[in-house]
C-alpha cells in the first residue's frame, strides 16, 4: 500500500485566513468548489478549505506542499514526519482496539486489537496505514490489512460476533455500549495472552471507562486503559480499525452469497430493500441470522414486507 496522498486538517479561524492569504499570494490556481471558502490546484496538488474549517490537501505533491508551505505559513509548526515528537506515546509498546459493523444492520460486529512497538509504527505509517473510515475502497482495506499482518505477525486478534450471537448478547446486555465493552475486553485479554507485558491499551471513547475495565478478567485488570475521542489517530488503533473492517467486509460478502442476495453496508434505504427481499426469500426469521434485530430498521422492514411487528428495542442505524 502506497503512502497516503490525502491529508485532512481542522483549522482555526486565524489559520483559515493564513491559508487564504497563502493561496491568493502564491502560484496556485484558484477554482470554484461548492461549500468551500477557497479551493486551489497546482501540479499534482489540490487544496480545499471548507466552510466548516476542514482543509483537505490531496495529490502526489501534497507532502511537499505541506512540509514547505502549509506547515510553516499556516500551522506555524512542523507536524508531518515529526509524529514521534508530537505523539511520543504512539511509539511506545501498546495495543489499539477498534470495531467495525456497529452501525451496519447486516453482518457481524467485529472488534480487533493490535499490539505495536516503535519499529512497527514507523513501518505502518510509511505504508500509509490510517483509520479505515478514511480508506475509500474494500481493495485498499485488504491491502492495508496485508501490510499490517506482515509487520506485526501474530500480535493481533479479531473478535467476530455474528448476528445470531450478537442478538443473544444484546438481549443479555440490553445496551450496545455494554456489548462493545465486553468485546473490547475479550480483545484486550487475547492480546495479553500474546504479549503479557503490554502496558497500555488505547480505544475510542464510546462509554464510561469502567465498562471495559469491569468486563476484563483478572489478567487484564493490570493494564492501563486509555479511551479518547478520535482514537483512530493512534497508529495501533488505526491498524485495529483496518483489520476489523476487513473481517466485516469479508463476512458480509460470505453472508450475501449464502443469502442469495446482496446485503449492503449501513442502514440506508438500499439496506431496507435488501432486507425485504431476504424476508420474501427466506422468511422473517432469517433476519435473526443476518441482521442486528434491535435496530429500528428491523421493525421498518417487517412492516414493509407486511409482517406483524413484534416488540423490540427501537435503536437507529448507529446505536448507542
mmCIF file of C-alpha atoms in Angstrom, residues 19-231:
data_model
loop_
_atom_site.group_PDB
_atom_site.id
_atom_site.type_symbol
_atom_site.label_atom_id
_atom_site.label_comp_id
_atom_site.label_asym_id
_atom_site.label_seq_id
_atom_site.Cartn_x
_atom_site.Cartn_y
_atom_site.Cartn_z
ATOM 1 C CA UNK A 19 -4.273 29.711 4.266
ATOM 2 C CA UNK A 20 -6.402 32.032 2.128
ATOM 3 C CA UNK A 21 -3.619 34.642 2.051
ATOM 4 C CA UNK A 22 -1.033 31.975 1.231
ATOM 5 C CA UNK A 23 -3.062 30.627 -1.678
ATOM 6 C CA UNK A 24 -4.021 34.034 -3.046
ATOM 7 C CA UNK A 25 -0.408 35.238 -2.879
ATOM 8 C CA UNK A 26 1.108 32.140 -4.443
ATOM 9 C CA UNK A 27 1.275 30.357 -7.790
ATOM 10 C CA UNK A 28 -1.713 28.041 -7.294
ATOM 11 C CA UNK A 29 -4.792 28.443 -9.475
ATOM 12 C CA UNK A 30 -7.997 29.064 -7.505
ATOM 13 C CA UNK A 31 -11.198 27.320 -8.570
ATOM 14 C CA UNK A 32 -14.855 27.178 -7.577
ATOM 15 C CA UNK A 33 -15.807 24.243 -5.358
ATOM 16 C CA UNK A 34 -19.170 24.079 -3.534
ATOM 17 C CA UNK A 35 -19.153 24.640 0.234
ATOM 18 C CA UNK A 36 -15.583 25.954 0.307
ATOM 19 C CA UNK A 37 -14.104 29.271 1.400
ATOM 20 C CA UNK A 38 -11.309 28.741 -1.114
ATOM 21 C CA UNK A 39 -10.050 25.931 -3.327
ATOM 22 C CA UNK A 40 -6.957 25.747 -5.486
ATOM 23 C CA UNK A 41 -4.909 23.407 -7.591
ATOM 24 C CA UNK A 42 -1.391 23.104 -8.919
ATOM 25 C CA UNK A 43 0.876 20.408 -10.353
ATOM 26 C CA UNK A 44 -0.165 17.138 -8.670
ATOM 27 C CA UNK A 45 -1.867 19.117 -5.895
ATOM 28 C CA UNK A 46 -5.372 20.188 -4.908
ATOM 29 C CA UNK A 47 -6.468 22.120 -1.823
ATOM 30 C CA UNK A 48 -9.966 22.760 -0.484
ATOM 31 C CA UNK A 49 -10.813 24.800 2.610
ATOM 32 C CA UNK A 50 -14.437 24.078 3.522
ATOM 33 C CA UNK A 51 -16.746 26.465 5.349
ATOM 34 C CA UNK A 52 -16.647 24.070 8.325
ATOM 35 C CA UNK A 53 -12.940 24.792 8.740
ATOM 36 C CA UNK A 54 -11.878 21.427 7.363
ATOM 37 C CA UNK A 55 -8.942 21.626 4.959
ATOM 38 C CA UNK A 56 -8.221 18.767 2.553
ATOM 39 C CA UNK A 57 -4.881 18.622 0.723
ATOM 40 C CA UNK A 58 -4.529 15.914 -1.931
ATOM 41 C CA UNK A 59 -2.225 14.705 -4.663
ATOM 42 C CA UNK A 60 1.291 13.388 -5.174
ATOM 43 C CA UNK A 61 2.619 16.856 -4.417
ATOM 44 C CA UNK A 62 0.695 17.154 -1.136
ATOM 45 C CA UNK A 63 3.525 16.115 1.196
ATOM 46 C CA UNK A 64 5.986 18.585 -0.288
ATOM 47 C CA UNK A 65 3.497 21.483 -0.180
ATOM 48 C CA UNK A 66 2.526 20.647 3.408
ATOM 49 C CA UNK A 67 6.157 20.456 4.548
ATOM 50 C CA UNK A 68 7.455 23.594 2.839
ATOM 51 C CA UNK A 69 4.380 25.860 2.645
ATOM 52 C CA UNK A 70 1.388 24.777 4.719
ATOM 53 C CA UNK A 71 3.170 23.903 7.964
ATOM 54 C CA UNK A 72 5.441 26.976 8.217
ATOM 55 C CA UNK A 73 2.982 29.562 6.835
ATOM 56 C CA UNK A 74 -0.382 28.273 8.074
ATOM 57 C CA UNK A 75 0.144 25.924 11.015
ATOM 58 C CA UNK A 76 3.295 27.585 12.283
ATOM 59 C CA UNK A 77 4.804 24.223 13.221
ATOM 60 C CA UNK A 78 6.223 21.098 11.610
ATOM 61 C CA UNK A 79 3.964 18.067 12.027
ATOM 62 C CA UNK A 80 4.250 15.759 9.029
ATOM 63 C CA UNK A 81 7.121 13.353 9.668
ATOM 64 C CA UNK A 82 7.512 14.526 13.289
ATOM 65 C CA UNK A 83 4.882 12.306 14.874
ATOM 66 C CA UNK A 84 7.491 10.837 17.240
ATOM 67 C CA UNK A 85 7.934 14.313 18.744
ATOM 68 C CA UNK A 86 4.285 15.385 18.763
ATOM 69 C CA UNK A 87 2.948 11.970 19.849
ATOM 70 C CA UNK A 88 5.743 10.032 21.586
ATOM 71 C CA UNK A 89 3.136 7.727 23.156
ATOM 72 C CA UNK A 90 2.400 6.291 19.699
ATOM 73 C CA UNK A 91 5.922 4.886 19.598
ATOM 74 C CA UNK A 92 5.740 3.083 22.938
ATOM 75 C CA UNK A 93 4.690 -0.543 23.322
ATOM 76 C CA UNK A 94 0.886 -0.606 23.473
ATOM 77 C CA UNK A 95 -2.218 -2.060 21.866
ATOM 78 C CA UNK A 96 -5.017 -0.347 19.956
ATOM 79 C CA UNK A 97 -8.607 -1.582 19.803
ATOM 80 C CA UNK A 98 -11.383 -0.660 17.376
ATOM 81 C CA UNK A 99 -14.575 -2.108 15.952
ATOM 82 C CA UNK A 100 -16.487 -2.382 12.688
ATOM 83 C CA UNK A 101 -20.128 -3.156 11.979
ATOM 84 C CA UNK A 102 -21.659 -1.252 14.887
ATOM 85 C CA UNK A 103 -23.799 0.920 12.592
ATOM 86 C CA UNK A 104 -24.494 -1.748 9.953
ATOM 87 C CA UNK A 105 -27.852 -3.548 10.022
ATOM 88 C CA UNK A 106 -26.480 -6.620 8.255
ATOM 89 C CA UNK A 107 -23.385 -8.507 9.265
ATOM 90 C CA UNK A 108 -21.368 -9.075 12.415
ATOM 91 C CA UNK A 109 -19.878 -6.767 14.984
ATOM 92 C CA UNK A 110 -16.105 -7.132 14.782
ATOM 93 C CA UNK A 111 -13.608 -5.942 17.390
ATOM 94 C CA UNK A 112 -9.896 -6.083 16.634
ATOM 95 C CA UNK A 113 -6.800 -5.313 18.700
ATOM 96 C CA UNK A 114 -3.212 -4.861 17.522
ATOM 97 C CA UNK A 115 -0.010 -4.608 19.576
ATOM 98 C CA UNK A 116 2.709 -2.309 18.218
ATOM 99 C CA UNK A 117 6.239 -1.219 19.056
ATOM 100 C CA UNK A 118 8.130 1.851 17.822
ATOM 101 C CA UNK A 119 9.531 -0.114 14.876
ATOM 102 C CA UNK A 120 6.045 -1.295 13.895
ATOM 103 C CA UNK A 121 4.594 2.223 13.980
ATOM 104 C CA UNK A 122 7.240 3.611 11.649
ATOM 105 C CA UNK A 123 6.697 0.836 9.102
ATOM 106 C CA UNK A 124 2.897 1.103 9.293
ATOM 107 C CA UNK A 125 2.997 4.880 8.839
ATOM 108 C CA UNK A 126 5.320 4.521 5.852
ATOM 109 C CA UNK A 127 2.846 2.006 4.390
ATOM 110 C CA UNK A 128 0.009 4.526 4.717
ATOM 111 C CA UNK A 129 -1.940 2.707 7.443
ATOM 112 C CA UNK A 130 -4.621 5.058 8.760
ATOM 113 C CA UNK A 131 -8.181 4.984 10.116
ATOM 114 C CA UNK A 132 -10.290 2.598 7.989
ATOM 115 C CA UNK A 133 -13.010 5.255 7.585
ATOM 116 C CA UNK A 134 -10.502 7.311 5.567
ATOM 117 C CA UNK A 135 -9.793 4.415 3.168
ATOM 118 C CA UNK A 136 -12.137 4.586 0.227
ATOM 119 C CA UNK A 137 -12.306 1.041 -1.133
ATOM 120 C CA UNK A 138 -12.510 -2.552 0.036
ATOM 121 C CA UNK A 139 -9.445 -3.360 -2.084
ATOM 122 C CA UNK A 140 -7.336 -0.786 -0.235
ATOM 123 C CA UNK A 141 -8.623 -2.063 3.114
ATOM 124 C CA UNK A 142 -7.412 -5.547 2.189
ATOM 125 C CA UNK A 143 -4.033 -4.234 1.016
ATOM 126 C CA UNK A 144 -3.585 -2.333 4.269
ATOM 127 C CA UNK A 145 -4.591 -5.386 6.323
ATOM 128 C CA UNK A 146 -1.990 -7.461 4.476
ATOM 129 C CA UNK A 147 0.699 -4.880 5.316
ATOM 130 C CA UNK A 148 -0.339 -4.897 8.983
ATOM 131 C CA UNK A 149 -0.170 -8.694 9.241
ATOM 132 C CA UNK A 150 3.211 -8.754 7.551
ATOM 133 C CA UNK A 151 4.597 -6.308 10.114
ATOM 134 C CA UNK A 152 3.022 -7.337 13.430
ATOM 135 C CA UNK A 153 2.760 -11.084 12.787
ATOM 136 C CA UNK A 154 0.746 -12.844 15.470
ATOM 137 C CA UNK A 155 0.390 -9.784 17.729
ATOM 138 C CA UNK A 156 -3.200 -9.177 16.705
ATOM 139 C CA UNK A 157 -6.645 -10.530 17.407
ATOM 140 C CA UNK A 158 -10.040 -10.307 15.723
ATOM 141 C CA UNK A 159 -13.198 -10.978 17.744
ATOM 142 C CA UNK A 160 -16.155 -11.633 15.449
ATOM 143 C CA UNK A 161 -19.672 -11.586 16.893
ATOM 144 C CA UNK A 162 -22.025 -12.908 14.216
ATOM 145 C CA UNK A 163 -25.650 -11.729 14.035
ATOM 146 C CA UNK A 164 -27.136 -14.668 15.963
ATOM 147 C CA UNK A 165 -24.599 -14.335 18.798
ATOM 148 C CA UNK A 166 -24.905 -10.545 18.654
ATOM 149 C CA UNK A 167 -28.681 -10.698 19.073
ATOM 150 C CA UNK A 168 -28.352 -13.078 22.048
ATOM 151 C CA UNK A 169 -25.716 -10.852 23.677
ATOM 152 C CA UNK A 170 -27.795 -7.741 23.084
ATOM 153 C CA UNK A 171 -30.694 -9.368 24.924
ATOM 154 C CA UNK A 172 -28.303 -10.152 27.780
ATOM 155 C CA UNK A 173 -26.655 -6.714 27.989
ATOM 156 C CA UNK A 174 -29.581 -4.568 26.820
ATOM 157 C CA UNK A 175 -27.199 -1.886 25.553
ATOM 158 C CA UNK A 176 -24.798 -1.681 22.617
ATOM 159 C CA UNK A 177 -22.070 0.037 24.614
ATOM 160 C CA UNK A 178 -22.086 -2.742 27.217
ATOM 161 C CA UNK A 179 -21.808 -5.279 24.413
ATOM 162 C CA UNK A 180 -18.953 -3.268 22.883
ATOM 163 C CA UNK A 181 -17.193 -3.124 26.249
ATOM 164 C CA UNK A 182 -17.460 -6.906 26.552
ATOM 165 C CA UNK A 183 -15.977 -7.343 23.054
ATOM 166 C CA UNK A 184 -13.173 -4.853 23.739
ATOM 167 C CA UNK A 185 -12.327 -6.682 26.957
ATOM 168 C CA UNK A 186 -12.098 -10.010 25.121
ATOM 169 C CA UNK A 187 -9.759 -8.461 22.516
ATOM 170 C CA UNK A 188 -7.556 -6.975 25.257
ATOM 171 C CA UNK A 189 -7.356 -10.346 27.018
ATOM 172 C CA UNK A 190 -6.403 -12.053 23.744
ATOM 173 C CA UNK A 191 -3.515 -9.638 23.157
ATOM 174 C CA UNK A 192 -2.324 -10.081 26.748
ATOM 175 C CA UNK A 193 -2.141 -13.827 26.065
ATOM 176 C CA UNK A 194 0.245 -12.996 23.203
ATOM 177 C CA UNK A 195 2.104 -10.055 24.796
ATOM 178 C CA UNK A 196 1.768 -10.440 28.592
ATOM 179 C CA UNK A 197 3.858 -7.347 29.363
ATOM 180 C CA UNK A 198 1.856 -4.953 27.149
ATOM 181 C CA UNK A 199 1.396 -1.969 29.498
ATOM 182 C CA UNK A 200 -1.302 0.088 27.804
ATOM 183 C CA UNK A 201 -4.452 -0.196 25.677
ATOM 184 C CA UNK A 202 -5.969 2.633 23.610
ATOM 185 C CA UNK A 203 -9.577 2.645 22.399
ATOM 186 C CA UNK A 204 -12.146 5.082 21.110
ATOM 187 C CA UNK A 205 -14.391 6.789 23.661
ATOM 188 C CA UNK A 206 -17.812 5.129 23.409
ATOM 189 C CA UNK A 207 -18.935 4.965 27.028
ATOM 190 C CA UNK A 208 -17.708 5.095 30.619
ATOM 191 C CA UNK A 209 -14.212 3.678 31.041
ATOM 192 C CA UNK A 210 -15.349 1.396 33.857
ATOM 193 C CA UNK A 211 -17.489 -0.635 31.430
ATOM 194 C CA UNK A 212 -14.447 -2.121 29.711
ATOM 195 C CA UNK A 213 -12.480 -2.373 32.952
ATOM 196 C CA UNK A 214 -15.282 -4.261 34.717
ATOM 197 C CA UNK A 215 -15.524 -6.693 31.778
ATOM 198 C CA UNK A 216 -11.814 -7.556 31.989
ATOM 199 C CA UNK A 217 -10.805 -10.782 33.684
ATOM 200 C CA UNK A 218 -8.076 -10.943 36.349
ATOM 201 C CA UNK A 219 -5.258 -10.885 33.803
ATOM 202 C CA UNK A 220 -6.486 -7.665 32.218
ATOM 203 C CA UNK A 221 -7.014 -5.709 35.417
ATOM 204 C CA UNK A 222 -3.369 -4.551 35.491
ATOM 205 C CA UNK A 223 -3.340 -2.841 32.085
ATOM 206 C CA UNK A 224 -3.688 0.932 31.776
ATOM 207 C CA UNK A 225 -6.746 1.627 29.596
ATOM 208 C CA UNK A 226 -6.956 4.962 27.797
ATOM 209 C CA UNK A 227 -10.167 5.914 25.971
ATOM 210 C CA UNK A 228 -10.245 9.065 23.877
ATOM 211 C CA UNK A 229 -12.347 10.649 21.113
ATOM 212 C CA UNK A 230 -10.949 10.023 17.608
ATOM 213 C CA UNK A 231 -8.539 7.409 18.948
#
